[in-house]
Tab-separated table of N, CA and C in Angstrom:
chain	number	residue	atom	x	y	z
H	122	UNK	N	124.377	-324.095	-10.735
H	122	UNK	CA	123.568	-325.299	-10.782
H	122	UNK	C	124.029	-326.293	-11.827
H	123	UNK	N	124.486	-325.897	-13.085
H	123	UNK	CA	124.828	-326.766	-13.989
H	123	UNK	C	126.185	-327.224	-13.903
H	124	UNK	N	126.541	-328.357	-14.500
H	124	UNK	CA	127.926	-329.009	-14.212
H	124	UNK	C	128.641	-328.537	-15.449
H	125	UNK	N	129.990	-328.526	-15.186
H	125	UNK	CA	130.808	-327.882	-16.383
H	125	UNK	C	130.792	-328.858	-17.545
H	126	UNK	N	130.501	-330.202	-17.455
H	126	UNK	CA	130.431	-331.030	-18.771
H	126	UNK	C	129.144	-331.132	-19.261
H	127	UNK	N	128.149	-330.464	-18.680
H	127	UNK	CA	126.835	-330.429	-19.265
H	127	UNK	C	126.315	-328.995	-19.517
H	128	UNK	N	126.474	-328.687	-20.934
H	128	UNK	CA	126.317	-327.181	-21.252
H	128	UNK	C	124.833	-326.921	-20.855
H	129	UNK	N	124.643	-325.550	-20.530
H	129	UNK	CA	123.327	-325.033	-20.162
H	129	UNK	C	122.699	-324.533	-21.459
H	130	UNK	N	121.622	-324.948	-22.008
H	130	UNK	CA	121.009	-324.438	-23.161
H	130	UNK	C	120.592	-322.875	-22.967
H	131	UNK	N	120.605	-322.172	-24.075
H	131	UNK	CA	120.174	-320.852	-24.101
H	131	UNK	C	118.671	-320.861	-23.684
H	132	UNK	N	118.260	-319.961	-22.716
H	132	UNK	CA	116.923	-319.982	-22.245
H	132	UNK	C	115.843	-319.320	-23.058
H	133	UNK	N	116.214	-318.534	-23.955
H	133	UNK	CA	115.371	-317.890	-24.842
H	133	UNK	C	115.655	-317.839	-26.234
H	134	UNK	N	114.787	-317.566	-27.139
H	134	UNK	CA	115.141	-317.612	-28.662
H	134	UNK	C	116.172	-316.603	-28.905
H	135	UNK	N	116.044	-315.367	-28.169
H	135	UNK	CA	117.112	-314.219	-28.399
H	135	UNK	C	118.398	-314.759	-27.996
H	136	UNK	N	118.440	-315.516	-26.899
H	136	UNK	CA	119.889	-316.004	-26.503
H	136	UNK	C	120.313	-317.095	-27.340
H	137	UNK	N	119.375	-317.830	-27.945
H	137	UNK	CA	119.942	-318.886	-28.920
H	137	UNK	C	120.477	-318.321	-30.179
H	138	UNK	N	119.758	-317.259	-30.540
H	138	UNK	CA	120.347	-316.503	-31.876
H	138	UNK	C	121.626	-315.984	-31.587
H	139	UNK	N	121.886	-315.386	-30.458
H	139	UNK	CA	123.118	-314.840	-30.079
H	139	UNK	C	124.196	-315.925	-29.964
H	140	UNK	N	123.866	-316.964	-29.336
H	140	UNK	CA	124.779	-318.183	-29.169
H	140	UNK	C	125.231	-318.578	-30.463
H	141	UNK	N	124.244	-318.757	-31.433
H	141	UNK	CA	124.531	-319.272	-32.723
H	141	UNK	C	125.454	-318.324	-33.595
H	142	UNK	N	125.156	-317.020	-33.359
H	142	UNK	CA	125.923	-316.025	-34.017
H	142	UNK	C	127.442	-315.895	-33.622
H	143	UNK	N	127.555	-316.060	-32.246
H	143	UNK	CA	128.954	-316.199	-31.594
H	143	UNK	C	129.717	-317.436	-31.974
H	144	UNK	N	128.980	-318.510	-32.110
H	144	UNK	CA	129.534	-319.859	-32.428
H	144	UNK	C	130.314	-320.408	-31.196
H	145	UNK	N	129.937	-320.075	-30.090
H	145	UNK	CA	130.336	-320.601	-28.793
H	145	UNK	C	129.189	-320.849	-27.820
H	146	UNK	N	129.514	-321.630	-26.762
H	146	UNK	CA	128.487	-321.846	-25.715
H	146	UNK	C	128.329	-320.582	-25.003
H	147	UNK	N	127.080	-320.079	-25.057
H	147	UNK	CA	126.761	-318.762	-24.470
H	147	UNK	C	127.090	-318.689	-23.010
H	148	UNK	N	126.687	-319.681	-22.218
H	148	UNK	CA	126.823	-319.632	-20.791
H	148	UNK	C	128.301	-319.599	-20.561
H	149	UNK	N	129.072	-320.453	-21.208
H	149	UNK	CA	130.531	-320.379	-20.842
H	149	UNK	C	131.182	-319.100	-21.164
H	150	UNK	N	130.724	-318.519	-22.390
H	150	UNK	CA	131.336	-317.317	-22.783
H	150	UNK	C	130.981	-316.201	-21.855
H	151	UNK	N	129.705	-316.073	-21.374
H	151	UNK	CA	129.316	-315.127	-20.407
H	151	UNK	C	130.003	-315.315	-19.025
H	152	UNK	N	130.046	-316.579	-18.576
H	152	UNK	CA	130.824	-316.899	-17.318
H	152	UNK	C	132.222	-316.439	-17.305
H	153	UNK	N	132.906	-316.634	-18.547
H	153	UNK	CA	134.321	-316.201	-18.569
H	153	UNK	C	134.396	-314.646	-18.403
H	154	UNK	N	133.558	-314.073	-19.143
H	154	UNK	CA	133.607	-312.627	-19.047
H	154	UNK	C	133.279	-312.006	-17.674
H	155	UNK	N	132.248	-312.651	-17.086
H	155	UNK	CA	131.954	-312.217	-15.580
H	155	UNK	C	133.001	-312.449	-14.759
H	156	UNK	N	133.718	-313.644	-14.960
H	156	UNK	CA	134.904	-313.845	-14.006
H	156	UNK	C	135.991	-312.870	-14.124
H	157	UNK	N	136.027	-312.265	-15.382
H	157	UNK	CA	137.001	-311.159	-15.570
H	157	UNK	C	136.419	-309.842	-15.110
H	158	UNK	N	135.338	-309.855	-14.501
H	158	UNK	CA	134.661	-308.634	-14.049
H	158	UNK	C	134.145	-307.665	-15.109
H	159	UNK	N	133.818	-308.167	-16.245
H	159	UNK	CA	133.316	-307.421	-17.423
H	159	UNK	C	131.837	-307.045	-17.074
H	160	UNK	N	131.469	-305.819	-17.143
H	160	UNK	CA	130.084	-305.386	-16.816
H	160	UNK	C	129.109	-305.882	-17.858
H	161	UNK	N	127.852	-306.026	-17.432
H	161	UNK	CA	126.773	-306.457	-18.320
H	161	UNK	C	126.604	-305.572	-19.487
H	162	UNK	N	126.852	-304.174	-19.280
H	162	UNK	CA	126.739	-303.194	-20.272
H	162	UNK	C	127.809	-303.513	-21.350
H	163	UNK	N	129.138	-303.738	-21.015
H	163	UNK	CA	130.108	-304.052	-21.877
H	163	UNK	C	129.821	-305.347	-22.626
H	164	UNK	N	129.346	-306.171	-22.011
H	164	UNK	CA	128.940	-307.610	-22.635
H	164	UNK	C	127.916	-307.437	-23.696
H	165	UNK	N	126.851	-306.638	-23.327
H	165	UNK	CA	125.908	-306.309	-24.370
H	165	UNK	C	126.397	-305.517	-25.678
H	166	UNK	N	127.325	-304.655	-25.345
H	166	UNK	CA	127.923	-303.990	-26.505
H	166	UNK	C	128.716	-304.990	-27.257
H	167	UNK	N	129.434	-305.929	-26.547
H	167	UNK	CA	130.263	-306.976	-27.244
H	167	UNK	C	129.402	-307.690	-28.268
H	168	UNK	N	128.215	-308.121	-27.638
H	168	UNK	CA	127.197	-308.963	-28.405
H	168	UNK	C	126.855	-308.157	-29.746
H	169	UNK	N	126.600	-306.750	-29.442
H	169	UNK	CA	126.118	-306.064	-30.647
H	169	UNK	C	127.215	-305.963	-31.763
H	170	UNK	N	128.459	-305.701	-31.265
H	170	UNK	CA	129.601	-305.462	-32.165
H	170	UNK	C	129.886	-306.841	-32.903
H	171	UNK	N	129.939	-307.897	-32.172
H	171	UNK	CA	130.387	-309.276	-32.696
H	171	UNK	C	129.293	-309.941	-33.466
H	172	UNK	N	127.970	-309.769	-33.157
H	172	UNK	CA	126.966	-310.400	-33.945
H	172	UNK	C	125.996	-309.527	-34.614
H	173	UNK	N	125.937	-308.228	-34.366
H	173	UNK	CA	124.947	-307.409	-35.102
H	173	UNK	C	123.547	-307.456	-34.320
H	174	UNK	N	123.498	-308.271	-33.226
H	174	UNK	CA	122.204	-308.412	-32.564
H	174	UNK	C	122.159	-307.547	-31.316
H	175	UNK	N	121.291	-306.544	-31.242
H	175	UNK	CA	121.205	-305.605	-30.193
H	175	UNK	C	120.411	-306.012	-28.977
H	176	UNK	N	121.116	-306.449	-27.962
H	176	UNK	CA	120.373	-306.924	-26.760
H	176	UNK	C	120.653	-306.015	-25.611
H	177	UNK	N	119.659	-305.669	-24.879
H	177	UNK	CA	119.904	-304.802	-23.708
H	177	UNK	C	120.625	-305.559	-22.614
H	178	UNK	N	121.417	-304.865	-21.863
H	178	UNK	CA	122.162	-305.366	-20.849
H	178	UNK	C	121.339	-306.186	-19.752
H	179	UNK	N	120.161	-305.725	-19.577
H	179	UNK	CA	119.267	-306.377	-18.527
H	179	UNK	C	118.599	-307.691	-19.074
H	180	UNK	N	118.457	-307.731	-20.348
H	180	UNK	CA	118.155	-308.964	-21.170
H	180	UNK	C	119.167	-309.975	-20.995
H	181	UNK	N	120.410	-309.538	-21.308
H	181	UNK	CA	121.572	-310.512	-21.211
H	181	UNK	C	121.752	-310.996	-19.834
H	182	UNK	N	121.576	-310.251	-18.867
H	182	UNK	CA	121.778	-310.524	-17.435
H	182	UNK	C	120.740	-311.556	-17.065
H	183	UNK	N	119.396	-311.394	-17.654
H	183	UNK	CA	118.317	-312.249	-17.165
H	183	UNK	C	118.505	-313.722	-17.764
H	184	UNK	N	119.367	-313.857	-18.785
H	184	UNK	CA	119.525	-315.228	-19.471
H	184	UNK	C	120.033	-316.194	-18.384
H	185	UNK	N	120.932	-315.784	-17.640
H	185	UNK	CA	121.618	-316.661	-16.736
H	185	UNK	C	121.897	-316.043	-15.348
H	186	UNK	N	120.749	-316.073	-14.524
H	186	UNK	CA	120.885	-315.447	-13.188
H	186	UNK	C	121.962	-315.857	-12.341
H	187	UNK	N	122.335	-317.110	-12.715
H	187	UNK	CA	123.467	-317.643	-11.776
H	187	UNK	C	124.812	-316.900	-12.026
H	188	UNK	N	124.916	-316.057	-12.965
H	188	UNK	CA	126.148	-315.384	-13.275
H	188	UNK	C	126.224	-314.008	-12.701
H	189	UNK	N	125.019	-313.582	-12.041
H	189	UNK	CA	125.089	-312.333	-11.435
H	189	UNK	C	125.419	-312.578	-9.962
H	190	UNK	N	126.176	-311.763	-9.427
H	190	UNK	CA	126.626	-311.962	-8.013
H	190	UNK	C	125.451	-311.716	-7.099
H	191	UNK	N	125.390	-312.693	-6.130
H	191	UNK	CA	124.392	-312.595	-5.051
H	191	UNK	C	124.948	-311.689	-4.033
H	192	UNK	N	124.172	-310.660	-3.658
H	192	UNK	CA	124.580	-309.669	-2.702
H	192	UNK	C	124.470	-310.255	-1.317
H	193	UNK	N	123.496	-311.146	-1.033
H	193	UNK	CA	123.260	-311.521	0.379
H	193	UNK	C	123.783	-313.010	0.613
H	194	UNK	N	124.236	-313.702	-0.273
H	194	UNK	CA	124.595	-315.012	-0.006
H	194	UNK	C	126.109	-315.200	0.148
H	195	UNK	N	126.590	-316.116	0.862
H	195	UNK	CA	127.980	-316.484	1.124
H	195	UNK	C	128.511	-316.860	-0.247
H	196	UNK	N	129.742	-316.840	-0.373
H	196	UNK	CA	130.469	-317.283	-1.740
H	196	UNK	C	130.254	-318.725	-1.890
H	197	UNK	N	130.000	-319.079	-3.240
H	197	UNK	CA	129.696	-320.460	-3.537
H	197	UNK	C	130.979	-321.258	-3.375
H	198	UNK	N	130.845	-322.433	-2.842
H	198	UNK	CA	131.927	-323.328	-2.538
H	198	UNK	C	132.045	-324.111	-3.967
H	199	UNK	N	133.485	-324.272	-4.375
H	199	UNK	CA	133.688	-324.892	-5.636
H	199	UNK	C	133.620	-326.396	-5.469
């Protein structure tokens, strides 16, 4: 939905805290990891290790539903 040149703001306070602690755009960071097929569990662990903030993988996944693969929709056209 969002354009590459318009950053998507973190949807929750918890996500904003993590983004601030990481010092990068959270959506872009998560998108990059998901492109590399990194699991949500591993991403949640990375957030805990890098920021000290413990976020459940389901919480992290819920921040940006567009980054979770759709099981029943055709591939998105670039």
